C-alpha positions as a printed Julia matrix, in Angstrom:
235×3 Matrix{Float64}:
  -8.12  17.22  -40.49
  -7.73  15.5   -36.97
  -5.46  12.83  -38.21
  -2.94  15.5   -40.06
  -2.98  18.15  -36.71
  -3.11  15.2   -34.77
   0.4   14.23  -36.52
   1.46  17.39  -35.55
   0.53  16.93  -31.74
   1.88  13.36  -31.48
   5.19  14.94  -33.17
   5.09  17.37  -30.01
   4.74  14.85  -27.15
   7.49  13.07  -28.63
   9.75  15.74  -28.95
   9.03  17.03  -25.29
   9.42  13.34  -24.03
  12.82  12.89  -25.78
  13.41  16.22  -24.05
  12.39  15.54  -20.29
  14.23  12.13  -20.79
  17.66  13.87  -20.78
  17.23  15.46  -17.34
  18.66  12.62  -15.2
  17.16   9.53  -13.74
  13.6    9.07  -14.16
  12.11   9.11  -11.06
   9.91   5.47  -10.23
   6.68   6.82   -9.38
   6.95  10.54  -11.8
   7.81   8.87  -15.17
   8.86  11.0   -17.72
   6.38  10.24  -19.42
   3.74  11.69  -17.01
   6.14  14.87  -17.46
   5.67  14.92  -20.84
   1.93  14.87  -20.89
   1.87  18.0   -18.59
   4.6   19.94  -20.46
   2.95  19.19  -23.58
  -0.5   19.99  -22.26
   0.71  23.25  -21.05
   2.7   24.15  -24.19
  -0.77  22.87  -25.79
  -2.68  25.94  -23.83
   0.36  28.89  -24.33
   0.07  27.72  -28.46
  -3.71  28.17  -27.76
  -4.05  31.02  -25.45
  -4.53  34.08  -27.99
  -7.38  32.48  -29.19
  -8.78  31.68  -25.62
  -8.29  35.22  -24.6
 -10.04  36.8   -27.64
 -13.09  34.12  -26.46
 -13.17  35.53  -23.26
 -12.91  39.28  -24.21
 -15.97  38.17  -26.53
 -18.1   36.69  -23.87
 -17.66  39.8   -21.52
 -18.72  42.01  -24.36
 -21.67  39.78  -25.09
 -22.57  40.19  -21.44
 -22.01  43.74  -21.43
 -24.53  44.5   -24.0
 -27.35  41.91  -23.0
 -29.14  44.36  -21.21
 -30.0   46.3   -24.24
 -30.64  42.82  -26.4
 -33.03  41.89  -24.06
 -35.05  45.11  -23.52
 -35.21  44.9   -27.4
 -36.33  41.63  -27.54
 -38.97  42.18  -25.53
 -39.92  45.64  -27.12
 -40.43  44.18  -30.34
 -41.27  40.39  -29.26
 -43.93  40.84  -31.95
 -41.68  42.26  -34.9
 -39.44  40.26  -35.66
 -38.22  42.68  -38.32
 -37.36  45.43  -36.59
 -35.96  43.61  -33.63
 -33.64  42.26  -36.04
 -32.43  45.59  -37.15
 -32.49  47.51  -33.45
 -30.11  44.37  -32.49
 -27.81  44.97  -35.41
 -27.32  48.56  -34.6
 -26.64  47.64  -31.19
 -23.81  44.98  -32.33
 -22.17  47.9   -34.48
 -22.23  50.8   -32.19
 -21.0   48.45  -29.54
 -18.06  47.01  -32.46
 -19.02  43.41  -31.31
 -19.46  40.87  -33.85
 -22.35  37.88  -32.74
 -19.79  35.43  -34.9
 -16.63  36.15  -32.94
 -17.9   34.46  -30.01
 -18.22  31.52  -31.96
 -15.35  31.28  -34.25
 -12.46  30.71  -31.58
 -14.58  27.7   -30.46
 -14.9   26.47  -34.17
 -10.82  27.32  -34.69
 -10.07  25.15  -30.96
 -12.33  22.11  -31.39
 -10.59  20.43  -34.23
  -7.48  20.87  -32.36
  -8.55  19.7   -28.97
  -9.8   16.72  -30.99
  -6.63  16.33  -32.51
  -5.45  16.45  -29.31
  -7.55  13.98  -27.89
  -6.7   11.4   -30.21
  -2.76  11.6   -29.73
  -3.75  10.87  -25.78
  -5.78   7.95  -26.68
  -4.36   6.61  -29.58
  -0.45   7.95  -28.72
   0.93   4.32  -30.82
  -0.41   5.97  -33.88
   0.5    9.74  -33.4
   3.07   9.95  -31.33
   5.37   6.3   -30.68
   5.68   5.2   -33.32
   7.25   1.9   -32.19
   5.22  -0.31  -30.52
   8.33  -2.46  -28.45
   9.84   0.86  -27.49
   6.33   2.68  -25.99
   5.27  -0.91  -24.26
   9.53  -0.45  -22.63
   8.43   2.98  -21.14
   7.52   3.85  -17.21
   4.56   4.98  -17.6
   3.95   5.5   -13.61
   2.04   8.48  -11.91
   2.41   8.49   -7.97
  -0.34   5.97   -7.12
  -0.81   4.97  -10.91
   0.91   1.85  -12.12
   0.07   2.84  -16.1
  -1.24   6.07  -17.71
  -3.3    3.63  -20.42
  -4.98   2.53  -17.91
  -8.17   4.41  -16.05
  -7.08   5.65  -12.2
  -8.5    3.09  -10.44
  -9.29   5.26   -7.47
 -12.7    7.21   -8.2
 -11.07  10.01   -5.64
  -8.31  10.32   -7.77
  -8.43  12.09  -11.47
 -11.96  11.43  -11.95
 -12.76  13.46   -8.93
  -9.93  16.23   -9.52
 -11.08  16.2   -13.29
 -14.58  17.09  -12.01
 -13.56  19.35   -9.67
 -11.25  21.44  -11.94
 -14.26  21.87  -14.39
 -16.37  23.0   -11.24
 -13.26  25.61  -10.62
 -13.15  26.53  -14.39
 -16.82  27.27  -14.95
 -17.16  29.37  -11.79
 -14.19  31.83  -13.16
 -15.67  31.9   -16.29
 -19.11  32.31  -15.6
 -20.19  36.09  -15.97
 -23.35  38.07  -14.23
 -26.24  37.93  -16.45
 -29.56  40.28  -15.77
 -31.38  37.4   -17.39
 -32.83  34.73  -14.78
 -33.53  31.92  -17.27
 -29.5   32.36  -18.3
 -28.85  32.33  -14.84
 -31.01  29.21  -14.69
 -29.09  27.67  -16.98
 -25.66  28.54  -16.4
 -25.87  27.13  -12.59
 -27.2   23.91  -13.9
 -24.64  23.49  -16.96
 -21.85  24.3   -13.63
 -23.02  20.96  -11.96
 -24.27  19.18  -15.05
 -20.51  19.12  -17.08
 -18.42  18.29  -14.13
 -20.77  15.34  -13.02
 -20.23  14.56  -16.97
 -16.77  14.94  -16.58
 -16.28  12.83  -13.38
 -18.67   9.84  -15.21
 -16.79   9.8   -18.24
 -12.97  10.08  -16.48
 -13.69   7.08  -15.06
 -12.98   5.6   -18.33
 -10.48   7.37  -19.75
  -6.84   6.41  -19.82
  -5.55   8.4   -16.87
  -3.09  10.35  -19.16
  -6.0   11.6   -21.21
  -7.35  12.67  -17.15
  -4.22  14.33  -16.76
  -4.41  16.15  -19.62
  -7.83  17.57  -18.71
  -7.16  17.69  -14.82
  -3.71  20.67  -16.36
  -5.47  21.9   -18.9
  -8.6   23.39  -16.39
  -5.69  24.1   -13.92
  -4.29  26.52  -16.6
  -7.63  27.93  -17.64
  -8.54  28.7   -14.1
  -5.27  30.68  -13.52
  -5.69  32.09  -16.88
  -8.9   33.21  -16.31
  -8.54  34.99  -12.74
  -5.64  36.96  -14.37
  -7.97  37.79  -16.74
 -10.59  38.88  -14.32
  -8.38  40.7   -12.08
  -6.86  42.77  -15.18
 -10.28  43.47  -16.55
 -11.68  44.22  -12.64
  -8.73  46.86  -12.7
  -9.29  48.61  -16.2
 -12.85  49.34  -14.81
 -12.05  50.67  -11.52
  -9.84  53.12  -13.68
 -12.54  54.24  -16.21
């Protein structure tokens, strides 16, 4: 399934590369085909977005209702039974479906993966000639190659990190429950310290990929705040 969307990808980061590539003169230290890895990431997010806003729209519902799931819980902590059934009545008088937080996840990852293995493997998916892809600039400002890792740990490591911080703090949503709480704050420095390790090794156009791809989520998801901030100020 990765190989065939992954196909599909590569077949996109060619098509915008060929496309940047008739602008003009490629600049020395902005190659175009640093261009084409952010054009392509962000056409990557717009293809993706419906399904990233239904996510989010999900989440806030989940967090809406919580309340009431947890005083359940702990109303019938010893009946199981009817816990189950108080919850379900809940979920349908509230129209939110438990699986439809989960199944826009399920729908992205094989894509992402796709995605991730047209970045690191973009020979196979994507160039298909190996002369002409070794012939290309592949220069971004203080990087030499986008194969390579950024040598500079304060470079797209650190912005990768960073970005993730940024990303998890706009999509993190209040929560009544302390041991959520707990673990959200912790999961908001454990990922981008994961993040920041594991950039370090990553070609820097798979860092650039991640370092626009939270950019756009970010911006996504304050217009999304702001518009659902709104709609409540008006009920």
């Amino acid at each position: 399934m990765t190989a065939f969307l992954g196909n599909i990808l590569g077949a996109l980061l060619k098509f915008v590369y060929d496309t940047v590539s008739m602008i003009g003169t490629e600049p020395e230290n902005f190659s175009f085909y640093a261009m084409a890895v952010i054009v392509t990431t962000i056409v990557f997010k717009m293809i993706l977005l419906p399904i990233s806003l239904h996510q989010v729209k999900s989440s806030r519902k989940m967090s809406e209702i919580q309340p009431k799931i947890k005083e359940i819980q702990t109303k019938y902590k010893n009946d199981p039974q009817t816990m189950n059934i108080k919850m379900q009545e809940v979920y349908k008088e509230e129209k939110y479906n438990p699986a439809a937080g989960c199944l826009p996840l399920l729908i992205q990852l094989p894509i992402i993966l796709a995605f991730f293995k047209v970045m690191r493997e973009p020979t196979i998916f994507a160039f298909k000639d190996p002369v002409t892809y070794e012939a290309m600039n592949k220069a971004f400002f203080w990087i030499k190659n986008l194969e390579n890792p950024d040598p500079f740990l304060w470079g797209l490591p650190l912005l990768a990190a960073a970005t993730t911080y940024l990303q998890s703090l706009t999509m993190t949503t209040a929560s009544a429950d302390p041991q959520a709480q707990s673990t959200t704050k912790m999961m908001n420095i454990f990922l981008p310290v994961m993040i920041f390790m594991a950039a370090r090794g990553f070609s820097a156009g798979l860092a650039i990929y991640w370092v626009v791809g939270n950019i756009f989520s970010i911006i996504q998801q304050i217009i999304s705040n702001k518009s659902y901030r709104k709609i409540k100020e008006e009920n």
